[in-house]
Coordinates of C-alpha atoms and ligand atoms in Angstrom, one line a residue:
M1 CA 25.3 -5.9 1.9
E2 CA 27.0 -7.6 5.5
G3 CA 27.1 -5.0 8.0
W4 CA 25.0 -1.8 6.2
E5 CA 22.0 -0.3 7.2
T6 CA 19.2 0.9 4.2
V7 CA 18.1 4.3 5.2
I8 CA 14.8 5.8 3.4
G9 CA 13.0 8.5 3.2
L10 CA 9.7 9.1 1.1
E11 CA 8.4 11.8 -0.6
V12 CA 5.1 11.4 -2.2
H13 CA 2.8 13.4 -4.6
A14 CA -0.6 12.9 -4.6
E15 CA -3.1 14.4 -6.4
L16 CA -6.5 16.1 -4.4
A17 CA -10.2 14.7 -5.7
T18 CA -11.3 18.4 -5.2
A19 CA -13.3 18.7 -8.2
T20 CA -12.0 22.3 -9.7
K21 CA -7.8 23.6 -9.3
L22 CA -6.8 24.4 -7.0
F23 CA -5.9 28.5 -7.5
S24 CA -9.0 27.9 -10.8
G25 CA -12.3 26.5 -11.5
A26 CA -11.1 24.2 -15.4
R27 CA -11.5 21.4 -14.4
N28 CA -9.2 19.3 -12.1
E29 CA -10.2 15.7 -14.1
F30 CA -8.0 12.5 -16.0
G31 CA -7.6 12.3 -18.9
G32 CA -9.2 14.6 -21.7
D33 CA -8.2 16.0 -24.8
P34 CA -5.4 18.4 -24.6
N35 CA -5.6 21.1 -23.4
T36 CA -9.7 21.2 -22.4
H37 CA -9.6 21.4 -19.3
I38 CA -7.6 25.1 -19.0
D39 CA -8.6 28.6 -18.0
P40 CA -6.3 31.3 -18.1
V41 CA -5.4 30.5 -15.0
S42 CA -3.8 27.1 -15.7
L43 CA -1.7 28.8 -18.8
G44 CA -0.6 31.8 -16.8
L45 CA -1.6 34.7 -18.8
P46 CA -0.9 38.0 -17.7
G47 CA -3.0 39.2 -15.6
S48 CA -4.2 36.2 -14.4
L49 CA -4.3 35.8 -10.3
P50 CA -5.2 32.4 -8.5
V51 CA -8.6 31.9 -5.9
L52 CA -7.9 30.0 -2.9
N53 CA -9.9 26.0 -3.6
E54 CA -11.8 25.8 -0.4
K55 CA -12.3 21.5 -1.4
A56 CA -8.5 21.4 -1.3
V57 CA -7.8 23.3 2.4
E58 CA -10.1 20.6 3.8
L59 CA -8.2 17.5 1.9
A60 CA -5.1 18.5 3.2
I61 CA -5.9 19.0 6.4
R62 CA -7.9 15.5 6.4
V63 CA -4.5 14.3 5.5
G64 CA -2.6 16.6 8.0
L65 CA -5.4 14.7 10.7
A66 CA -5.7 11.5 9.5
L67 CA -1.4 12.4 9.5
N68 CA -2.0 12.6 12.8
C69 CA 0.2 16.4 11.9
R70 CA -0.2 19.6 13.6
V71 CA -2.6 21.8 11.4
Q72 CA -1.4 25.2 11.5
P73 CA -1.6 28.2 9.6
S74 CA 0.2 27.9 6.7
E75 CA 1.6 30.2 2.9
F76 CA 2.5 30.2 -0.5
A77 CA 5.4 30.7 -1.3
R78 CA 6.6 30.6 -5.9
K79 CA 8.8 27.6 -6.1
N80 CA 11.3 29.9 -9.5
Y81 CA 12.4 27.8 -11.8
F82 CA 11.7 27.1 -16.0
Y83 CA 9.8 25.0 -17.8
P84 CA 7.6 24.4 -20.5
D85 CA 4.6 22.5 -18.4
M86 CA 4.9 25.1 -16.1
P87 CA 4.0 28.8 -17.7
K88 CA 4.1 31.2 -15.0
G89 CA 7.9 30.2 -14.8
F90 CA 7.2 29.3 -10.8
Q91 CA 5.2 27.2 -8.9
I92 CA 2.9 28.1 -6.1
S93 CA 3.8 25.6 -3.0
Q94 CA 4.1 26.3 0.9
Y95 CA 8.0 26.6 1.7
D96 CA 8.7 27.2 5.0
Q97 CA 3.9 27.8 7.0
P98 CA 3.3 24.4 5.2
I99 CA -1.0 23.8 6.9
N100 CA 0.6 20.6 7.8
G101 CA 3.4 19.8 10.8
E102 CA 4.6 17.0 11.8
G103 CA 3.1 14.0 12.1
W104 CA 3.5 10.2 12.4
L105 CA 1.7 6.8 10.0
E106 CA 1.4 3.8 11.8
L107 CA 2.1 0.6 9.3
P108 CA 0.3 -2.5 10.3
D109 CA 2.9 -4.3 12.7
G110 CA 2.6 -0.9 14.2
R111 CA 6.2 0.7 13.8
R112 CA 5.4 4.4 13.4
I113 CA 7.4 6.5 10.8
G114 CA 7.3 10.7 11.7
I115 CA 6.2 12.6 8.9
E116 CA 8.3 16.0 8.5
R117 CA 5.1 17.5 7.0
A118 CA 2.3 17.6 5.0
H119 CA 2.0 21.2 2.3
L120 CA -0.8 22.6 -0.3
E121 CA 0.9 22.6 -3.7
E122 CA 0.5 23.0 -7.9
D123 CA 0.5 20.4 -10.4
T124 CA 2.8 20.7 -13.8
G125 CA 1.3 20.6 -16.8
K126 CA 2.9 17.4 -19.2
S127 CA 4.9 17.5 -22.1
T128 CA 6.2 14.5 -24.9
H129 CA 9.2 14.8 -26.8
V130 CA 9.3 14.0 -29.7
G131 CA 11.0 12.7 -31.7
G132 CA 15.0 11.0 -30.5
G133 CA 13.4 8.6 -28.2
G134 CA 11.4 11.5 -26.6
R135 CA 14.5 12.2 -24.8
I136 CA 14.1 17.0 -24.3
H137 CA 17.9 17.3 -25.9
E138 CA 17.6 15.1 -29.6
A139 CA 13.1 15.9 -29.7
N140 CA 12.5 17.3 -32.6
Y141 CA 9.3 19.1 -30.7
S142 CA 8.0 19.7 -27.9
L143 CA 3.8 19.1 -27.1
V144 CA 2.7 20.7 -24.2
D145 CA -0.6 19.5 -22.0
Y146 CA -2.1 21.5 -19.8
N147 CA -4.6 20.0 -18.3
R148 CA -2.6 18.6 -15.0
A149 CA -1.4 22.4 -14.8
G150 CA -2.4 23.7 -11.4
V151 CA -4.2 19.8 -10.3
P152 CA -4.0 20.7 -6.2
L153 CA -1.3 18.2 -4.7
I154 CA -0.2 17.4 -1.6
E155 CA 3.5 16.7 -1.1
I156 CA 4.1 14.1 1.7
V157 CA 7.1 14.6 3.0
G158 CA 8.6 12.1 5.2
M159 CA 11.8 11.3 7.7
P160 CA 14.2 8.9 7.3
D161 CA 13.0 6.7 9.4
L162 CA 11.9 3.8 6.6
R163 CA 14.9 1.4 6.6
C164 CA 14.5 -1.8 3.6
A165 CA 12.1 -1.7 0.6
E166 CA 9.5 -3.6 2.7
D167 CA 9.1 -1.1 5.0
A168 CA 9.1 1.4 2.1
R169 CA 7.1 -0.6 0.3
A170 CA 4.4 -1.4 3.4
Y171 CA 4.5 3.2 4.4
V172 CA 3.3 4.0 1.2
A173 CA 0.5 0.6 0.8
E174 CA -1.0 2.4 4.3
L175 CA -0.7 6.2 2.9
R176 CA -2.7 4.9 0.0
A177 CA -5.3 3.3 1.4
I178 CA -5.6 5.9 4.1
L179 CA -5.4 9.3 1.3
V180 CA -8.3 6.5 0.0
A181 CA -10.1 6.4 3.3
I182 CA -10.8 9.8 3.5
G183 CA -11.2 10.5 0.2
A184 CA -8.3 12.6 -0.5
S185 CA -7.3 11.1 -3.0
D186 CA -8.0 7.9 -6.1
G187 CA -4.0 7.1 -5.2
K188 CA -3.7 5.2 -8.9
M189 CA -0.6 5.2 -8.6
E190 CA -0.7 3.7 -12.7
E191 CA -2.4 7.2 -14.0
G192 CA 0.0 9.3 -12.2
S193 CA -2.0 10.8 -9.5
M194 CA -0.1 9.4 -6.5
R195 CA 4.3 9.1 -7.2
V196 CA 6.8 8.6 -5.0
D197 CA 9.8 9.8 -5.2
C198 CA 12.5 8.0 -2.8
N199 CA 15.7 9.1 -1.2
V200 CA 18.4 6.2 0.3
S201 CA 21.1 6.2 2.1
V202 CA 23.2 3.7 3.4
R203 CA 25.9 3.6 6.1
P204 CA 27.3 1.2 8.8
V205 CA 25.4 -0.8 11.0
G206 CA 25.7 0.7 14.7
V207 CA 26.8 3.9 13.1
E208 CA 24.2 7.3 14.1
E209 CA 24.9 9.6 11.9
L210 CA 23.0 9.8 7.9
G211 CA 25.0 9.1 4.6
T212 CA 24.6 10.7 1.9
R213 CA 21.3 10.2 0.2
C214 CA 20.3 10.1 -3.4
E215 CA 16.7 10.5 -4.7
V216 CA 15.4 8.5 -7.3
K217 CA 12.7 9.9 -8.5
N218 CA 10.2 8.1 -11.6
I219 CA 8.9 5.0 -9.9
N220 CA 5.9 4.8 -10.6
S221 CA 5.2 1.6 -8.7
L222 CA 5.3 -0.4 -5.3
R223 CA 7.0 -3.0 -7.7
S224 CA 9.6 -0.4 -8.4
L225 CA 10.3 1.4 -5.8
G226 CA 11.3 -1.9 -4.1
R227 CA 13.0 -2.7 -7.3
A228 CA 14.8 1.4 -6.9
I229 CA 15.2 0.9 -3.2
E230 CA 17.2 -2.6 -3.5
Y231 CA 19.7 -1.5 -6.7
E232 CA 20.7 2.1 -5.8
A233 CA 21.1 0.2 -2.2
R234 CA 23.7 -2.2 -3.3
R235 CA 25.7 0.6 -5.3
Q236 CA 25.8 3.2 -2.2
V237 CA 27.9 0.7 -0.6
D238 CA 29.8 -0.6 -3.5
L239 CA 31.2 2.4 -4.5
L240 CA 31.7 2.9 -0.7
T241 CA 33.3 -0.9 -0.2
S242 CA 35.6 0.0 -3.1
G243 CA 37.1 3.0 -1.0
R244 CA 35.0 5.8 -3.3
R245 CA 32.5 7.9 -2.1
I246 CA 29.3 9.0 -2.9
E247 CA 27.8 11.8 -4.8
Q248 CA 24.4 14.1 -3.7
Q249 CA 22.5 13.6 -6.9
T250 CA 18.1 13.3 -8.1
R251 CA 18.7 10.1 -10.2
H252 CA 16.3 8.5 -12.6
W253 CA 14.9 5.0 -11.6
N254 CA 14.9 2.8 -15.1
E255 CA 12.1 -0.2 -15.6
E256 CA 13.2 -2.5 -18.9
D257 CA 16.9 -2.1 -17.1
G258 CA 16.4 -2.9 -13.4
R259 CA 19.0 0.5 -12.8
T260 CA 19.1 4.2 -10.9
H261 CA 21.2 6.6 -13.9
K262 CA 22.2 10.1 -12.3
L263 CA 19.8 12.6 -13.0
R264 CA 22.3 15.8 -11.9
S265 CA 24.4 16.9 -8.7
K266 CA 23.4 18.5 -5.5
E267 CA 25.9 20.8 -7.2
E268 CA 24.0 21.6 -10.8
A269 CA 21.1 22.0 -8.5
F270 CA 18.2 25.3 -9.2
D271 CA 17.9 27.7 -6.8
Y272 CA 14.6 28.3 -6.8
R273 CA 14.8 31.9 -5.0
Y274 CA 11.7 30.8 -2.5
F275 CA 9.6 34.2 -2.0
P276 CA 6.6 34.3 -0.6
E277 CA 3.0 34.6 -2.7
P278 CA 2.1 38.0 -3.6
D279 CA -1.7 37.2 -4.8
L280 CA -2.1 34.7 -1.7
V281 CA -3.6 35.3 1.5
P282 CA -1.7 33.3 4.6
V283 CA -4.4 30.6 5.2
V284 CA -5.3 31.1 8.8
P285 CA -8.3 27.6 9.0
S286 CA -10.1 28.5 12.6
Q287 CA -10.3 26.4 15.2
E288 CA -13.7 25.6 15.1
W289 CA -13.4 24.7 10.8
I290 CA -10.9 21.6 11.7
D291 CA -13.3 20.6 14.5
E292 CA -15.3 20.2 12.6
I293 CA -13.3 17.9 9.8
R294 CA -12.2 17.2 12.3
S295 CA -15.4 14.9 13.5
A296 CA -16.2 14.1 9.9
M297 CA -13.1 11.7 9.0
P298 CA -14.4 7.6 7.9
M299 CA -12.5 5.0 10.8
L300 CA -8.6 4.9 9.8
P301 CA -7.3 1.4 8.3
R302 CA -5.2 1.3 11.5
E303 CA -8.5 2.2 13.3
R304 CA -10.1 0.0 11.4
R305 CA -7.3 -2.7 12.4
S306 CA -7.4 -2.7 16.1
R307 CA -11.4 -2.7 16.2
L308 CA -11.3 -5.9 14.6
A309 CA -7.9 -7.3 16.0
G310 CA -10.2 -7.0 19.5
A311 CA -13.1 -9.0 18.1
A312 CA -11.2 -11.0 16.4
G313 CA -9.0 -11.8 20.1
V314 CA -5.8 -11.5 17.0
Q315 CA -2.9 -8.9 16.5
T316 CA -3.1 -6.0 14.8
G317 CA -0.9 -7.1 11.2
A318 CA -3.5 -10.7 11.6
A319 CA -6.3 -8.6 10.6
A320 CA -4.4 -6.9 8.0
L321 CA -5.3 -8.6 4.8
T322 CA -8.5 -8.7 5.6
V323 CA -8.9 -4.5 6.3
E324 CA -6.8 -3.7 3.1
R325 CA -9.8 -6.1 1.1
G326 CA -12.6 -3.7 2.4
L327 CA -14.0 -7.3 4.5
D328 CA -13.5 -6.2 7.7
D329 CA -17.1 -5.0 8.7
L330 CA -18.4 -8.1 7.2
A331 CA -15.5 -10.1 9.9
V332 CA -16.1 -8.4 12.7
D333 CA -20.9 -8.3 12.3
S334 CA -20.2 -12.2 11.4
I335 CA -17.9 -12.4 14.4
G336 CA -20.4 -10.6 15.7
R337 CA -22.9 -13.1 15.2
G338 CA -20.7 -15.6 17.1
A339 CA -18.7 -17.1 13.9
D340 CA -15.4 -18.6 15.0
A341 CA -13.4 -15.6 14.7
A342 CA -10.7 -17.9 13.2
R343 CA -12.2 -19.7 10.2
V344 CA -13.8 -15.8 9.7
L345 CA -10.2 -15.0 9.2
V346 CA -9.5 -18.5 6.9
H347 CA -11.7 -17.2 5.0
I348 CA -11.2 -14.3 3.8
E349 CA -7.7 -14.8 3.6
N350 CA -7.6 -17.5 1.2
N351 CA -11.7 -18.0 -0.4
L352 CA -12.5 -13.8 -0.4
A353 CA -10.1 -12.2 -2.3
D354 CA -12.8 -10.8 -5.0
G355 CA -14.2 -9.5 -2.8
H356 CA -17.5 -11.1 -0.5
G357 CA -20.4 -10.0 -3.5
A358 CA -23.5 -11.2 -2.5
L359 CA -22.5 -12.8 1.2
T360 CA -24.1 -11.3 4.3
A361 CA -23.1 -11.5 7.6
D362 CA -25.9 -13.5 8.0
S363 CA -25.2 -16.2 6.2
F364 CA -21.7 -16.1 6.7
A365 CA -22.1 -16.8 10.4
A366 CA -24.4 -19.6 10.1
L367 CA -21.8 -20.7 6.8
V368 CA -19.5 -20.7 10.0
A369 CA -21.6 -22.2 12.2
M370 CA -22.2 -25.4 11.1
E371 CA -19.0 -26.4 9.7
T372 CA -17.4 -25.8 13.7
G373 CA -19.8 -27.8 14.5
R374 CA -19.0 -30.2 12.4
D375 CA -21.8 -30.3 9.9
L376 CA -20.0 -29.2 6.7
T377 CA -15.9 -30.2 6.3
A378 CA -13.6 -26.7 5.3
T379 CA -13.5 -28.4 1.7
Q380 CA -17.1 -28.7 1.2
A381 CA -17.4 -25.3 3.1
K382 CA -15.4 -23.6 0.9
T383 CA -18.1 -24.8 -2.3
V384 CA -21.0 -23.7 -0.3
L385 CA -19.8 -20.2 0.3
A386 CA -18.7 -19.3 -3.6
D387 CA -22.0 -20.3 -3.8
L388 CA -22.9 -17.5 -1.6
V389 CA -20.7 -14.8 -2.9
E390 CA -21.9 -15.9 -6.2
S391 CA -25.7 -15.8 -5.1
G392 CA -26.6 -15.5 -1.6
G393 CA -29.1 -17.7 -0.4
D394 CA -29.5 -19.8 3.1
P395 CA -25.9 -22.4 3.8
A396 CA -27.9 -25.1 5.0
A397 CA -30.0 -24.8 1.5
I398 CA -26.9 -24.6 -0.2
A399 CA -25.1 -27.1 1.3
A400 CA -28.4 -29.7 1.2
T401 CA -28.3 -29.2 -2.4
H402 CA -25.0 -29.9 -3.5
G403 CA -26.0 -33.0 -0.9
F404 CA -23.1 -32.4 1.6
E405 CA -23.9 -34.7 4.6
A406 CA -21.8 -35.5 7.0
M407 CA -20.1 -38.3 6.7
D408 CA -20.6 -41.3 9.5
T409 CA -17.6 -41.4 11.2
S410 CA -17.8 -45.5 11.8
L411 CA -17.1 -45.5 7.3
I412 CA -15.0 -43.2 7.6
E413 CA -13.1 -45.6 9.1
E414 CA -14.0 -47.9 6.7
L415 CA -11.9 -46.7 4.4
V416 CA -9.3 -45.0 6.7
D417 CA -8.8 -49.0 7.6
D418 CA -8.9 -50.6 4.2
L419 CA -5.8 -47.8 3.1
I420 CA -3.4 -48.5 5.6
A421 CA -4.0 -51.5 4.7
R422 CA -2.8 -50.4 0.7
H423 CA -0.2 -48.6 1.9
P424 CA 1.6 -50.3 5.0
D425 CA 5.2 -48.6 4.3
D426 CA 3.8 -45.5 3.9
W427 CA 1.9 -46.1 7.4
A428 CA 5.4 -48.0 8.9
A429 CA 6.6 -44.2 8.2
F430 CA 3.4 -43.0 9.5
V431 CA 3.2 -44.4 13.1
D432 CA 7.3 -44.4 13.1
G433 CA 8.6 -41.4 12.7
D434 CA 8.6 -38.0 14.1
E435 CA 6.3 -35.6 14.2
K436 CA 7.4 -34.0 10.8
E437 CA 7.5 -37.5 9.2
R438 CA 4.2 -38.3 10.2
K439 CA 2.9 -35.1 9.5
K440 CA 4.0 -35.3 6.0
K441 CA 2.8 -39.4 6.0
S442 CA -0.6 -37.4 7.7
G443 CA -1.1 -35.6 4.3
F444 CA -1.8 -38.2 2.3
F445 CA -3.1 -40.5 4.3
V446 CA -5.7 -37.6 4.1
G447 CA -5.5 -36.2 0.5
Q448 CA -6.4 -39.5 -0.3
I449 CA -9.7 -40.1 1.5
M450 CA -10.2 -36.7 0.1
K451 CA -10.2 -38.2 -2.6
S452 CA -11.2 -41.6 -3.0
T453 CA -15.2 -39.3 -0.6
R454 CA -14.9 -35.9 -2.8
G455 CA -14.1 -33.9 0.0
Q456 CA -17.8 -34.7 2.3
A457 CA -15.2 -36.6 5.0
D458 CA -14.1 -34.1 7.3
G459 CA -10.6 -34.4 7.5
R460 CA -10.2 -33.9 11.3
V461 CA -12.0 -36.8 12.4
V462 CA -10.1 -38.2 9.5
N463 CA -6.7 -37.4 11.6
Q464 CA -8.3 -38.1 14.4
I465 CA -8.0 -41.8 13.8
L466 CA -5.0 -42.0 12.1
D467 CA -4.0 -41.7 15.5
R468 CA -5.9 -43.6 17.7
R469 CA -4.8 -46.4 14.9
A470 CA -0.8 -45.0 15.6
G471 CA -1.5 -45.8 20.2
G472 CA -1.6 -41.7 19.8
P473 CA 0.0 -38.5 18.9
A474 CA 4.1 -39.2 17.6
R475 CA 6.3 -39.5 19.3
Q476 CA 8.8 -36.4 20.4
D477 CA 12.3 -36.8 20.1
Ligands
LIG1 P1 15.2 18.5 0.4 O1 14.8 19.8 0.6 O2 16.6 17.9 -0.3 O3 14.2 17.3 -0.8 P2 14.7 17.1 2.4 O4 16.6 17.7 4.3 O5 13.3 18.3 3.0 O6 15.3 17.6 1.7 O7 14.5 16.2 2.8 C1 13.7 15.4 1.9 C2 13.6 13.9 2.5 O8 14.8 13.2 2.0 C3 12.5 13.6 3.0 O9 12.2 12.2 3.4 C4 13.6 12.5 4.1 O10 13.0 11.4 4.8 C5 15.0 12.6 3.0 N1 16.2 11.6 3.4 C6 16.7 12.5 4.6 N2 18.4 12.9 4.5 C7 18.3 11.2 3.9 C8 19.0 10.0 4.0 N3 20.5 11.5 5.1 N4 19.4 9.1 3.6 C9 17.9 8.7 3.8 N5 17.2 9.8 3.2 C10 17.0 11.2 3.4
LIG2 MG1 12.6 17.6 -1.3

């Protein structure tokens, strides 16, 4: 891949978390027995007419505001194609007048990825092809479930601003976090409520012009997204370096064999014969309504990261994991109560992967204060923290029940001297070693002391003693 750059633009569909469908009162709910969440509109029966769901428009506007889009007057259009899971013979979507125009999404590291548009449309039903390995042309018969038909979708079309699989995954993860935070969608990729189509092209490094792209469908997880991009970019580079050209295609990701497969070429693509939907009036949200929606928006992940970064005195990237785990309120409150920010973030990263349970900001701050005040070692603090998460309480009382008391420095000195005497070769290597070697050996000595004191000794004190005994810190080469 040397000398080549990958260019990625994503189209993400998310089901909006309304109670009912986009154009009727049928229930919008995942699962259920087939064809139980339906009505004449979802089935496209003759004479049925669509009535726009106000809540869906509100959620679409929330998405637009969260993605810094221009929220604008919009129109619905008919996108014509025939498929059994779309009984009207057309899908109601938005075409040249989407509800949300250009915007951007900020990745945790601060880079901005452009958003081209985010428009409303209805979801289709679901076909199941029986026999012939689930493929339509070999099936004995097909079953259609219309529970999903007419569920409101927001389609978020990203600009081709992404450059690698890792960025694409970060973009989708951030988008999902935003949609969940604003209550627009549950963002569950595994239930299909968030679906990603991925456009990939490659170009020689330094070339401005975009290469011919292929669109990859059927990506069901962040992991497959990364794998599909890497496979597809390599395939395209292999074609180009062997003197061939890229045909613009729609391709299908196959999770089992880890490859993309051609579905159709651009020449075979549908002509959708878009035209304005005559049964719906244009949607013109008033400025008051948009302002009202804006003022009710919760804090976004990006704002939460910068709030925590400010409180902790770190970069927003360092605050990302804490926000992702939903522990930023706890972190900000604990730091506000005087807890050492670095210790707070380290505990969140290493010891609070499953959430904070019964731990409160007060007890967290008190625990961290005991640790920074050397009343508890890092190992002891970890044990007390686990108890606090489990059942709450007072960290000092919990430490006492464990018999955690700061170990006397002179006692640790004795243990260190004894250890040095028993390991003269390791000690010589420590004393004479460069910084790297000394670090390795200090790991050994500290580990031994921790073992013999069952974590009661303070690792920092052990290191200080080792340096003192060696006559100073490591030599600098
Ligand atoms: P279409 O209407 O055929 O889907 P669009 O112009 O709307 O085409 O683009 C769809 C998506 O493809 C967008 O997310 C965009 O970022 C992406 N895209 C467009 N051109 C390229 C390219 N050369 N390489 C990668 N992605 C691209
Ligand atoms: Mg498209």
